[in-house]
PDB file of C-alpha atoms in Angstrom:
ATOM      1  CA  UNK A   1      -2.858  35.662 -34.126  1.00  0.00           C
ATOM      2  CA  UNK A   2      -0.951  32.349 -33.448  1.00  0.00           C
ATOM      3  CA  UNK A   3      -2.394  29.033 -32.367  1.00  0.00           C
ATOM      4  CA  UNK A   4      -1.199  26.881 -29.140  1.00  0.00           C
ATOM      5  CA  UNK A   5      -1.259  23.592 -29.603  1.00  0.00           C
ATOM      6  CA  UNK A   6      -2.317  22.446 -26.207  1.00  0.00           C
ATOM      7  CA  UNK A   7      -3.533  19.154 -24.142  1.00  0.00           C
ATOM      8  CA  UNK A   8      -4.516  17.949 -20.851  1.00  0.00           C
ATOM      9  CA  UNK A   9      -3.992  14.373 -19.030  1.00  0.00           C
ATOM     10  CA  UNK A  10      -5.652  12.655 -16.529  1.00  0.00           C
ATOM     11  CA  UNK A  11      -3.480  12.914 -13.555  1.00  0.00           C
ATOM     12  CA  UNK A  12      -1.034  10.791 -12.770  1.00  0.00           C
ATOM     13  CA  UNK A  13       1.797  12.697 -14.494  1.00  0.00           C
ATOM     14  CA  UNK A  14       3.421   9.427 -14.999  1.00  0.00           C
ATOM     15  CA  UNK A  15       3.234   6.262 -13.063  1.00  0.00           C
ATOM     16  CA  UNK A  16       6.592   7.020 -11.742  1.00  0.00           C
ATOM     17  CA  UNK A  17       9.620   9.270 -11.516  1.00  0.00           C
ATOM     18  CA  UNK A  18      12.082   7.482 -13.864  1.00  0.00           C
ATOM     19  CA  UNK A  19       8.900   7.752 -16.711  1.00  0.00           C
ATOM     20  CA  UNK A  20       8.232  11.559 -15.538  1.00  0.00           C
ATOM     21  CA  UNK A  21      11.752  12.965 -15.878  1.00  0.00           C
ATOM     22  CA  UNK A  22      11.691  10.990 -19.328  1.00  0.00           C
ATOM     23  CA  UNK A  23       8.769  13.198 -20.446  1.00  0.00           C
ATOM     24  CA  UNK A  24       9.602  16.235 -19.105  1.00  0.00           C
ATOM     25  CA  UNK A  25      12.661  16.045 -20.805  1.00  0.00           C
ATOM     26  CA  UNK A  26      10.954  15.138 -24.245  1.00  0.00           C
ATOM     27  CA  UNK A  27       8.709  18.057 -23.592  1.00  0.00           C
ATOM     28  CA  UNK A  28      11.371  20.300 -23.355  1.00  0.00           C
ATOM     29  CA  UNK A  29      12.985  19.006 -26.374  1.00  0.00           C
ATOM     30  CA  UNK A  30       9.561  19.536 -28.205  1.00  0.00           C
ATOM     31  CA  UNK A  31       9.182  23.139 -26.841  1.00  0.00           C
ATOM     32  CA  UNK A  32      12.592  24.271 -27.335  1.00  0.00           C
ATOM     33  CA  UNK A  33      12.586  27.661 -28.629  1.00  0.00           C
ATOM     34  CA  UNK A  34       9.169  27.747 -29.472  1.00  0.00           C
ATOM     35  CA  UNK A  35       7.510  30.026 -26.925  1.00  0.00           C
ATOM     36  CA  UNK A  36       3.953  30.080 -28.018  1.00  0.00           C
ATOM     37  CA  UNK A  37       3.846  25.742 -27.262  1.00  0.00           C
ATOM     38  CA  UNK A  38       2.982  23.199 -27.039  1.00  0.00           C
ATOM     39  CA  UNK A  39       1.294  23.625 -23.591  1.00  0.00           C
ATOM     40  CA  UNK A  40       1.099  20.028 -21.550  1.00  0.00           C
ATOM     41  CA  UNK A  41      -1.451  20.528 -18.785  1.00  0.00           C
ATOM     42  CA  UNK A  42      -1.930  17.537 -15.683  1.00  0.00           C
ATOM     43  CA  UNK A  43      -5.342  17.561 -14.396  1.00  0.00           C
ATOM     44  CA  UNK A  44      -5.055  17.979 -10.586  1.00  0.00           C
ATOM     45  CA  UNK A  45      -8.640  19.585  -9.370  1.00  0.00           C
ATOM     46  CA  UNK A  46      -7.540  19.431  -5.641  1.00  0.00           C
ATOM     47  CA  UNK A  47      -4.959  22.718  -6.721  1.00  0.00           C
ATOM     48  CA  UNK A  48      -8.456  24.371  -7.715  1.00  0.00           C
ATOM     49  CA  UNK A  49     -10.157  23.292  -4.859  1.00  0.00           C
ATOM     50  CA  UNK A  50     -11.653  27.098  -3.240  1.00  0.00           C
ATOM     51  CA  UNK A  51     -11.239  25.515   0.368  1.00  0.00           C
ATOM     52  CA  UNK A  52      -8.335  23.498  -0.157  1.00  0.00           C
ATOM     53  CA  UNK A  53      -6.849  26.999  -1.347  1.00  0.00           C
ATOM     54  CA  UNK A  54      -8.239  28.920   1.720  1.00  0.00           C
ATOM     55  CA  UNK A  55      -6.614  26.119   4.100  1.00  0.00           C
ATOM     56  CA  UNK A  56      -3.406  27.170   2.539  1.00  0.00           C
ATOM     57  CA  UNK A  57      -3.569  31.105   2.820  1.00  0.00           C
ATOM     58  CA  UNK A  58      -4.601  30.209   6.747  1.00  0.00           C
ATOM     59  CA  UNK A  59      -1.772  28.428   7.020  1.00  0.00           C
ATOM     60  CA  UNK A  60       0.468  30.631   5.534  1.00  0.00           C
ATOM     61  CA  UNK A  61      -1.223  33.614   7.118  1.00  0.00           C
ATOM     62  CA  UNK A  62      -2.586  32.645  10.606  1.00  0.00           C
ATOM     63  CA  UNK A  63      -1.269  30.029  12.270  1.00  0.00           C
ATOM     64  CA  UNK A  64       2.395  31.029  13.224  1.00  0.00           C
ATOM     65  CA  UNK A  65       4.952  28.594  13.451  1.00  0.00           C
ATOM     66  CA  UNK A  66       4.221  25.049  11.878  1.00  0.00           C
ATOM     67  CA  UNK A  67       4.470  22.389  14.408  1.00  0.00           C
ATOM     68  CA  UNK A  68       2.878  19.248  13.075  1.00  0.00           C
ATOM     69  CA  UNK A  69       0.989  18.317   9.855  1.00  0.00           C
ATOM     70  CA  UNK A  70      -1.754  15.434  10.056  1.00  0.00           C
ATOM     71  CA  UNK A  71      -3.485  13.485   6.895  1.00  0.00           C
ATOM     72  CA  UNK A  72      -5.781  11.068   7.218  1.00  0.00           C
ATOM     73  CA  UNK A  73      -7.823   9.361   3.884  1.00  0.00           C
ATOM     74  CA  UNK A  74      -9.764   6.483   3.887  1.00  0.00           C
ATOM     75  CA  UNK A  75     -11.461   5.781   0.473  1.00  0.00           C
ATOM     76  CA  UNK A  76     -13.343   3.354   0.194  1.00  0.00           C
ATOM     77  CA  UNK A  77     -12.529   1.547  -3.506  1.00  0.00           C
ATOM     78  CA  UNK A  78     -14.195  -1.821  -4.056  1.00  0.00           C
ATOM     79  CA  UNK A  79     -16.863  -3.258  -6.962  1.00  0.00           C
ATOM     80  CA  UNK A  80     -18.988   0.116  -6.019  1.00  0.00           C
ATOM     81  CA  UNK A  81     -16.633   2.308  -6.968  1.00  0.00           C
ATOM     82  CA  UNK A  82     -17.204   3.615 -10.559  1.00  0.00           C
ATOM     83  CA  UNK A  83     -12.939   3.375 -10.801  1.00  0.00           C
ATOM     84  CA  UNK A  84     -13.062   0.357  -9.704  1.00  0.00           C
ATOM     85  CA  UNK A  85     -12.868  -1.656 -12.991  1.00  0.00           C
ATOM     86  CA  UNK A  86     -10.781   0.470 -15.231  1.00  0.00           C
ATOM     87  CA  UNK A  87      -7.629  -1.624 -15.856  1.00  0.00           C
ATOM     88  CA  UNK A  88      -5.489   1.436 -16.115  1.00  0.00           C
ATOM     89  CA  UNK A  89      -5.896   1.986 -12.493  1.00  0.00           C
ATOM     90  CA  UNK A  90      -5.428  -1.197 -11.385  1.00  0.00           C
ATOM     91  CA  UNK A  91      -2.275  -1.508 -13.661  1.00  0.00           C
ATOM     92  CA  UNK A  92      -0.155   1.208 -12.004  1.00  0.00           C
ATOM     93  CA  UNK A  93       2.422   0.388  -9.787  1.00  0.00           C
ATOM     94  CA  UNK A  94       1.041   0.927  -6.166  1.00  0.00           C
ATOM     95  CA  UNK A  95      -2.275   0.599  -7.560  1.00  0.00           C
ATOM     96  CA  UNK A  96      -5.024   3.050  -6.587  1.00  0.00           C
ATOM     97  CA  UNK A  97      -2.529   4.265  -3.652  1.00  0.00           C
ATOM     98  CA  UNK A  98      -0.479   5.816  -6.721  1.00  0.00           C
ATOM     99  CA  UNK A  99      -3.376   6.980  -8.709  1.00  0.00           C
ATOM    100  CA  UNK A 100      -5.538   8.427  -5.842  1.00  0.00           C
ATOM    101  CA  UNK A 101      -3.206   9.005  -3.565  1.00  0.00           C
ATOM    102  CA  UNK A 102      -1.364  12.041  -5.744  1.00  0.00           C
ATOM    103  CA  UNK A 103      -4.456  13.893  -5.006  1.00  0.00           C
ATOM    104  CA  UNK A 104      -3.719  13.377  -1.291  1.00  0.00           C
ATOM    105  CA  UNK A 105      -0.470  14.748  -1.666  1.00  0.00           C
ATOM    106  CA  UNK A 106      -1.278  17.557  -4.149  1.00  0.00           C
ATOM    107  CA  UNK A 107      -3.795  18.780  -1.300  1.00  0.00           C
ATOM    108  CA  UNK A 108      -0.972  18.225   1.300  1.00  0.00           C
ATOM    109  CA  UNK A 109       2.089  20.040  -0.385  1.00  0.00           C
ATOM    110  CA  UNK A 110      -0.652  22.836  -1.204  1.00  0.00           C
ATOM    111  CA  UNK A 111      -2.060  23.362   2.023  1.00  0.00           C
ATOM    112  CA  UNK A 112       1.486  23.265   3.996  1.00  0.00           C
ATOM    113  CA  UNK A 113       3.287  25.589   1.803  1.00  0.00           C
ATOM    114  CA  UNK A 114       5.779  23.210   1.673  1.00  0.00           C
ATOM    115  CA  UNK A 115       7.528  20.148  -0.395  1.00  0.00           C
ATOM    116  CA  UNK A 116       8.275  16.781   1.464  1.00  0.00           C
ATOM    117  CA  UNK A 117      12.091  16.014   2.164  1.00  0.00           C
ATOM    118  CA  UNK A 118      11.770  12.077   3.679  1.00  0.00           C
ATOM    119  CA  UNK A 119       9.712  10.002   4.447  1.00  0.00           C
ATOM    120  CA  UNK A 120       9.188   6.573   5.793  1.00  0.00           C
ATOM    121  CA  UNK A 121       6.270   4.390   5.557  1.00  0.00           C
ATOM    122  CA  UNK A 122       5.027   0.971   6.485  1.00  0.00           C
ATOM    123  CA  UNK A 123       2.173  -0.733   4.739  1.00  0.00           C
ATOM    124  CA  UNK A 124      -0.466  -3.524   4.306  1.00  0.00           C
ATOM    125  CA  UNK A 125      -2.274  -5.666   2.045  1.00  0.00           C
ATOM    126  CA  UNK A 126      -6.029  -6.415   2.991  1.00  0.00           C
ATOM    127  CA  UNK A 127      -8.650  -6.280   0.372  1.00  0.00           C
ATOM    128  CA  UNK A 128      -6.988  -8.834  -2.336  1.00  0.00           C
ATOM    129  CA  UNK A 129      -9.522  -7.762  -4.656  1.00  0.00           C
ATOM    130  CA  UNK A 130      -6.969  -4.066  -5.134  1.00  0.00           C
ATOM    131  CA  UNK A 131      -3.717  -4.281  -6.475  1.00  0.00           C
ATOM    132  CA  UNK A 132      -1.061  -3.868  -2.743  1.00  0.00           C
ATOM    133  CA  UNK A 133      -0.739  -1.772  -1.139  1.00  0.00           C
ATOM    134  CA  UNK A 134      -4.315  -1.083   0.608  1.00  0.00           C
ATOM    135  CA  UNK A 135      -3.190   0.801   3.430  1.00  0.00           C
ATOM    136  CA  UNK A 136      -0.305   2.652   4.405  1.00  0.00           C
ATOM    137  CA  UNK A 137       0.998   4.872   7.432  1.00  0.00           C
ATOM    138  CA  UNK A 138       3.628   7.311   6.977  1.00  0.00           C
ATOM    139  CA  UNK A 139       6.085   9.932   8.867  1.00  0.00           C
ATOM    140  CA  UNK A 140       7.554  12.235   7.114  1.00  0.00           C
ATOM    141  CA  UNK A 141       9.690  15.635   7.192  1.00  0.00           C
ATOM    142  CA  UNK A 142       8.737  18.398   5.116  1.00  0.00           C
ATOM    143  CA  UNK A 143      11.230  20.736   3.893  1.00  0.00           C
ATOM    144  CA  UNK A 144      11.166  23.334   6.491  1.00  0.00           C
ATOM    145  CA  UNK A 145      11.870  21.108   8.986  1.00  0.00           C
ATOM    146  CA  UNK A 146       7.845  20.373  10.332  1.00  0.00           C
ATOM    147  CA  UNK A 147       6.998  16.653  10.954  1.00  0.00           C
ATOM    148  CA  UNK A 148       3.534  14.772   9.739  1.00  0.00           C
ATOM    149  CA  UNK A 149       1.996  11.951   9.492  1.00  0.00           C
ATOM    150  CA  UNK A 150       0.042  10.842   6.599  1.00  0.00           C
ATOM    151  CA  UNK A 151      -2.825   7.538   7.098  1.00  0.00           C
ATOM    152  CA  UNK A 152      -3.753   6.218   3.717  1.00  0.00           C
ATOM    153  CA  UNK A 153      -6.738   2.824   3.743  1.00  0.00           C
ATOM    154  CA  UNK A 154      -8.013   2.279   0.256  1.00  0.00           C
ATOM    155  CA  UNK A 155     -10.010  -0.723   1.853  1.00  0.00           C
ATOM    156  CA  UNK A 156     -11.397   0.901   4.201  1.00  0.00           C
ATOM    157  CA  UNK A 157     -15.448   0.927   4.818  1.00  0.00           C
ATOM    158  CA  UNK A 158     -15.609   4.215   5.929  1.00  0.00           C
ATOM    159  CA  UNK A 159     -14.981   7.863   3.879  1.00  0.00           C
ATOM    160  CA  UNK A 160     -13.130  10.697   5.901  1.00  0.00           C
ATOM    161  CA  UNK A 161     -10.485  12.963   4.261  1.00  0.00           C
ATOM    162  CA  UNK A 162      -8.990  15.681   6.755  1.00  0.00           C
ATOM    163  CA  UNK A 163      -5.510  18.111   6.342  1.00  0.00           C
ATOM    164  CA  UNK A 164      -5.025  19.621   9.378  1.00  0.00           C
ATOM    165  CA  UNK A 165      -1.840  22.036  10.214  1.00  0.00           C
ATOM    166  CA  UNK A 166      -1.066  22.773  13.731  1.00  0.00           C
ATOM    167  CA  UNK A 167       0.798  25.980  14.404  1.00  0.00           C
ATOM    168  CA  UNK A 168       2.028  28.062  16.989  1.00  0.00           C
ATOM    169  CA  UNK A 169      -0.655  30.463  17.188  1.00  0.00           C
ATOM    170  CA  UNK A 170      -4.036  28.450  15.516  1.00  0.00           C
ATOM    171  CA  UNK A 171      -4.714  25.246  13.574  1.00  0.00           C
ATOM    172  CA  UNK A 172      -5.928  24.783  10.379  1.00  0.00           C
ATOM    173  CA  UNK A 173      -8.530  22.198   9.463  1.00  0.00           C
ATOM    174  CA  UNK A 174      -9.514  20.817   5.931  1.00  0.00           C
ATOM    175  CA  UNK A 175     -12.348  17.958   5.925  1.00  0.00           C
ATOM    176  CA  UNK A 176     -14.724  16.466   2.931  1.00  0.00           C
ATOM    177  CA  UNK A 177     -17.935  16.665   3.975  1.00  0.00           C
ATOM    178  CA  UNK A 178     -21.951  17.576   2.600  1.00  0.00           C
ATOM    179  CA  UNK A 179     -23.408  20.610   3.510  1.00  0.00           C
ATOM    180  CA  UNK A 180     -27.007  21.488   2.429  1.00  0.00           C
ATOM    181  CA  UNK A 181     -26.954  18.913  -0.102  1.00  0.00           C
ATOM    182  CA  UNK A 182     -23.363  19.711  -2.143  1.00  0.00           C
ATOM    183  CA  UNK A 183     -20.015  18.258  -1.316  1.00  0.00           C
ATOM    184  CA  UNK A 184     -17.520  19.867  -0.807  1.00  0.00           C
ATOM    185  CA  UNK A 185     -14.565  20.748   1.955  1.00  0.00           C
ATOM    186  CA  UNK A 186     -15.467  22.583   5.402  1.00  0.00           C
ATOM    187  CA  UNK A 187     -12.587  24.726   6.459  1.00  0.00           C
ATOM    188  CA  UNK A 188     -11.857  25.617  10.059  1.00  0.00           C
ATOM    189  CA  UNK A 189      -9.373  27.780  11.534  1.00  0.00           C
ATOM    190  CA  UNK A 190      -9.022  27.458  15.707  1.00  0.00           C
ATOM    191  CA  UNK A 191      -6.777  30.432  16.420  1.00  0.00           C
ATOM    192  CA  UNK A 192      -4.680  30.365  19.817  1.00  0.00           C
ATOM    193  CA  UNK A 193      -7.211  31.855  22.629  1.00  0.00           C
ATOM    194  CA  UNK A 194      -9.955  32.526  20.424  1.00  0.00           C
ATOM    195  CA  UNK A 195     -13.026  31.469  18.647  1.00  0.00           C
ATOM    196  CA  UNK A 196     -13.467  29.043  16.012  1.00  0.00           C
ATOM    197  CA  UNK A 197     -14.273  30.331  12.541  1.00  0.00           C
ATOM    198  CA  UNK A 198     -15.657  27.708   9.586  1.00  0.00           C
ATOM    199  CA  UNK A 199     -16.628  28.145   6.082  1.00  0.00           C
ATOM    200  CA  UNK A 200     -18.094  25.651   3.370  1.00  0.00           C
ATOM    201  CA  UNK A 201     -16.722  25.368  -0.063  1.00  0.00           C
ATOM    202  CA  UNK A 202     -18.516  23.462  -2.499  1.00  0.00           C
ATOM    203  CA  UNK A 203     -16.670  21.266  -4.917  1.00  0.00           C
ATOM    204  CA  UNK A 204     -15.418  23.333  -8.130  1.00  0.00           C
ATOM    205  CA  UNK A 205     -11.688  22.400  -8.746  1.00  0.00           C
ATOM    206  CA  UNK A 206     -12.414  20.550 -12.266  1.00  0.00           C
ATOM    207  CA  UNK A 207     -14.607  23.634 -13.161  1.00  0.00           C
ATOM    208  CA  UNK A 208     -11.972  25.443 -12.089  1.00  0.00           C
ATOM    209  CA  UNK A 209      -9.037  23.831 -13.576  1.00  0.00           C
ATOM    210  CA  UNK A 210     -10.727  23.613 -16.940  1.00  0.00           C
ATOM    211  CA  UNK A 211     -11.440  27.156 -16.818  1.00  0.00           C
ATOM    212  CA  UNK A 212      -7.851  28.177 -16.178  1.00  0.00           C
ATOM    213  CA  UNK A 213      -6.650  25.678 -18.839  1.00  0.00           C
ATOM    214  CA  UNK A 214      -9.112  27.308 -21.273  1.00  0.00           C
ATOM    215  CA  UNK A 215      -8.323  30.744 -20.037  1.00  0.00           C
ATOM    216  CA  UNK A 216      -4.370  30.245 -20.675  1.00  0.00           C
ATOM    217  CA  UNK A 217      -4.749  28.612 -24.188  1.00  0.00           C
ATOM    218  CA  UNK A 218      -6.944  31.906 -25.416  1.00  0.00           C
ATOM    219  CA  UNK A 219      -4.574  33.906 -24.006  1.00  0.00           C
ATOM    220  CA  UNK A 220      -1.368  32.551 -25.654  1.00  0.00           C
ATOM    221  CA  UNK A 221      -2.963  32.453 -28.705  1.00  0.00           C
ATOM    222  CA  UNK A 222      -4.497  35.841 -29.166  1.00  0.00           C
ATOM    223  CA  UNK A 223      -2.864  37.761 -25.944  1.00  0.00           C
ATOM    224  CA  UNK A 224       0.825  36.269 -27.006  1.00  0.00           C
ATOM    225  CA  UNK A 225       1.192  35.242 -23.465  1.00  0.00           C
ATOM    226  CA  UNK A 226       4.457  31.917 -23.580  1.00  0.00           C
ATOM    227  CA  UNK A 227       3.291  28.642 -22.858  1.00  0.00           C
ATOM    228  CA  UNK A 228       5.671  28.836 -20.182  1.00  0.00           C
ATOM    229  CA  UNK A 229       3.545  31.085 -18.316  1.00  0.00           C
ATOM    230  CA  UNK A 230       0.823  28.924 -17.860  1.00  0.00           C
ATOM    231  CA  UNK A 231      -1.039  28.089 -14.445  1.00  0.00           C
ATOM    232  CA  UNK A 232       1.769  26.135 -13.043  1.00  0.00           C
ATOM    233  CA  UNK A 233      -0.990  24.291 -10.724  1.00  0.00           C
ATOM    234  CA  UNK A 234      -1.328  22.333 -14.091  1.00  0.00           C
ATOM    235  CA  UNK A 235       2.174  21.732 -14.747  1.00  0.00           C
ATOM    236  CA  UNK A 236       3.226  18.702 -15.313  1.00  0.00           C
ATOM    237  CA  UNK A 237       6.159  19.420 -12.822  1.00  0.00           C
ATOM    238  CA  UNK A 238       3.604  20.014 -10.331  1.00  0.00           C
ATOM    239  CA  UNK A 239       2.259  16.531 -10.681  1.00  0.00           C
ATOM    240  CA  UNK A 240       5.190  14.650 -11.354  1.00  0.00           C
ATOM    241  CA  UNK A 241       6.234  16.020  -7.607  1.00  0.00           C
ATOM    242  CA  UNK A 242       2.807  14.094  -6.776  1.00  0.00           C
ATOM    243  CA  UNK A 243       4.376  10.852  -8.206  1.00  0.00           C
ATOM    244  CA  UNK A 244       8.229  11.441  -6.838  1.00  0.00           C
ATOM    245  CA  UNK A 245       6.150  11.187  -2.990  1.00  0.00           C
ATOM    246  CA  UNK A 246       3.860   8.683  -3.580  1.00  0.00           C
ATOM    247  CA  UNK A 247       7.107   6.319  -5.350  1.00  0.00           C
ATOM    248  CA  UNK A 248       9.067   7.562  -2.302  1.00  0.00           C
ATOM    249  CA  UNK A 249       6.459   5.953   0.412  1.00  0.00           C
ATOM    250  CA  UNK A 250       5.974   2.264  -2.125  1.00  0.00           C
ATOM    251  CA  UNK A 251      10.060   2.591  -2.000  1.00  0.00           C
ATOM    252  CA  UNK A 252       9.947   2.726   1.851  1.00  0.00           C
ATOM    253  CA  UNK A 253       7.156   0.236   2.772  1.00  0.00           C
ATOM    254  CA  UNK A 254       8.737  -2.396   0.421  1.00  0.00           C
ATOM    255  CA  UNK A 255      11.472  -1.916   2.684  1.00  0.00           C
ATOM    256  CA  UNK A 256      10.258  -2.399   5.467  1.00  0.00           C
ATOM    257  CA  UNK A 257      10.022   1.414   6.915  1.00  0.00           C
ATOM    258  CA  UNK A 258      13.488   2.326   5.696  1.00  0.00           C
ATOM    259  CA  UNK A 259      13.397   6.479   5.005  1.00  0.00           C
ATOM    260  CA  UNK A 260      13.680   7.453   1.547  1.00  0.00           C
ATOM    261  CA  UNK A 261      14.246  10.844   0.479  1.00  0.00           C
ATOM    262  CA  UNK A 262      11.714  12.195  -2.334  1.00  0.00           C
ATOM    263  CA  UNK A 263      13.360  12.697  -5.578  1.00  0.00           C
ATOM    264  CA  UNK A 264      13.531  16.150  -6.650  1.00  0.00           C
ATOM    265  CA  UNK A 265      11.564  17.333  -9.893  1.00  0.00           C
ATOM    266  CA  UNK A 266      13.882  20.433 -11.511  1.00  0.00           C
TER     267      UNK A 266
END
């Protein structure tokens, strides 16, 4: 028997790229030959998500050719918000548009199939009460070539969080919503000539996610299964991908809308 030792952080990876590759490169120093750990886990529920993972296999599965990608999140985050108040948040660079939007992205990259290339992105600065930006509109290309737009308002008075992947055969949509009293995401598919079909999936990505990290820390040590074989949902290359996007569109809306390409986590 051999023992793992093993820990989890609060996504973000990092609060930006420059600090990510820095740990990821101390982690690897750490590791080095030892294959049994440590294990470094980011918790990112939205990769658990049941319907945020459905969305994805219809996308990859159903909907043809990928012809535009749409995100839209308004959040609202004032003195009512439990996060609100904790200084860590409000510390980040970019604010809660760093620390909530990751999941955003993590949902978008996951549901697409695909990594972001560029991207260019203008914002604003509303509620003075949040750290800037408080809202921010962006283009961008993914890396097959597909364009999408992504609408982020962390001011706004209103909650509505929709993915939605048009294609050249169906569409794939992805919206927060209650159903018979549980939260959760309701997933519909509108294939090309055809009825629509719709499922509810109740919220169970930190269940999930803690499961899995559980789950791969029994099984490296007592199966003898290599930290590097870990759920890479929970990677910490996984999130710091998160960060590299969300320090891409700051980048671009300080600049006035110039494109920036996304760094590249290895």
């Amino acid at each position: 028997m051999s023992s793992v030792l093993a820990a989890v952080k609060e996504k973000p990876a990092s609060s930006n790229v420059s600090e990510a590759l820095k740990a990821l490169s101390v982690y690897a120093s750490i590791k080095g030959s030892n294959a049994i750990g440590p294990m470094w886990a980011v918790a990112e529920n939205y990769r658990f998500e049941p319907g945020l993972i459905e969305a994805a296999r219809l996308v990859k599965e159903e909907i043809g050719e990928m012809m535009n990608v749409q995100v839209i999140a308004e959040a609202p985050m004032n003195s009512a918000n439990p996060y609100f108040s904790t200084a860590w948040r409000q510390a980040f660079y970019g604010g809660f548009t760093m620390d909530m939007g990751v999941h955003y992205i993590a949902a978008l990259r996951m549901v697409a199939g695909c990594d972001i290339n560029k991207l260019a992105a203008l914002s604003r600065h509303i509620d003075k009460t949040l750290p800037p930006p408080d809202n921010i509109s962006v283009l961008f290309e993914l890396k097959n070539g597909c364009n999408g737009v992504l609408i982020i308002s962390m001011s706004a008075s209103s909650r509505k969080m929709i993915w939605r992947v048009v294609g050249s055969e169906g569409t794939v949509q992805v919206e927060r919503g209650i159903q018979d009293g549980y939260h959760g995401y309701l997933v519909t598919f509108y294939p090309s000539g055809k009825s629509e079909r719709s499922s509810f999936y109740p919220f169970s990505g930190v269940q999930e996610e803690l499961t899995v990290f559980a789950k791969d820390i029994a099984n490296i040590s007592f199966k003898g299964m290599q930290a590097s074989e870990a759920d890479v949902r929970s990677s910490p290359e996984e999130g710091a991908r998160d960060v590299a996007v969300i320090e891409a569109i700051l980048k671009s809306s300080f600049d006035n809308g110039a494109w920036v390409q996304v760094d590249c986590i290895p």
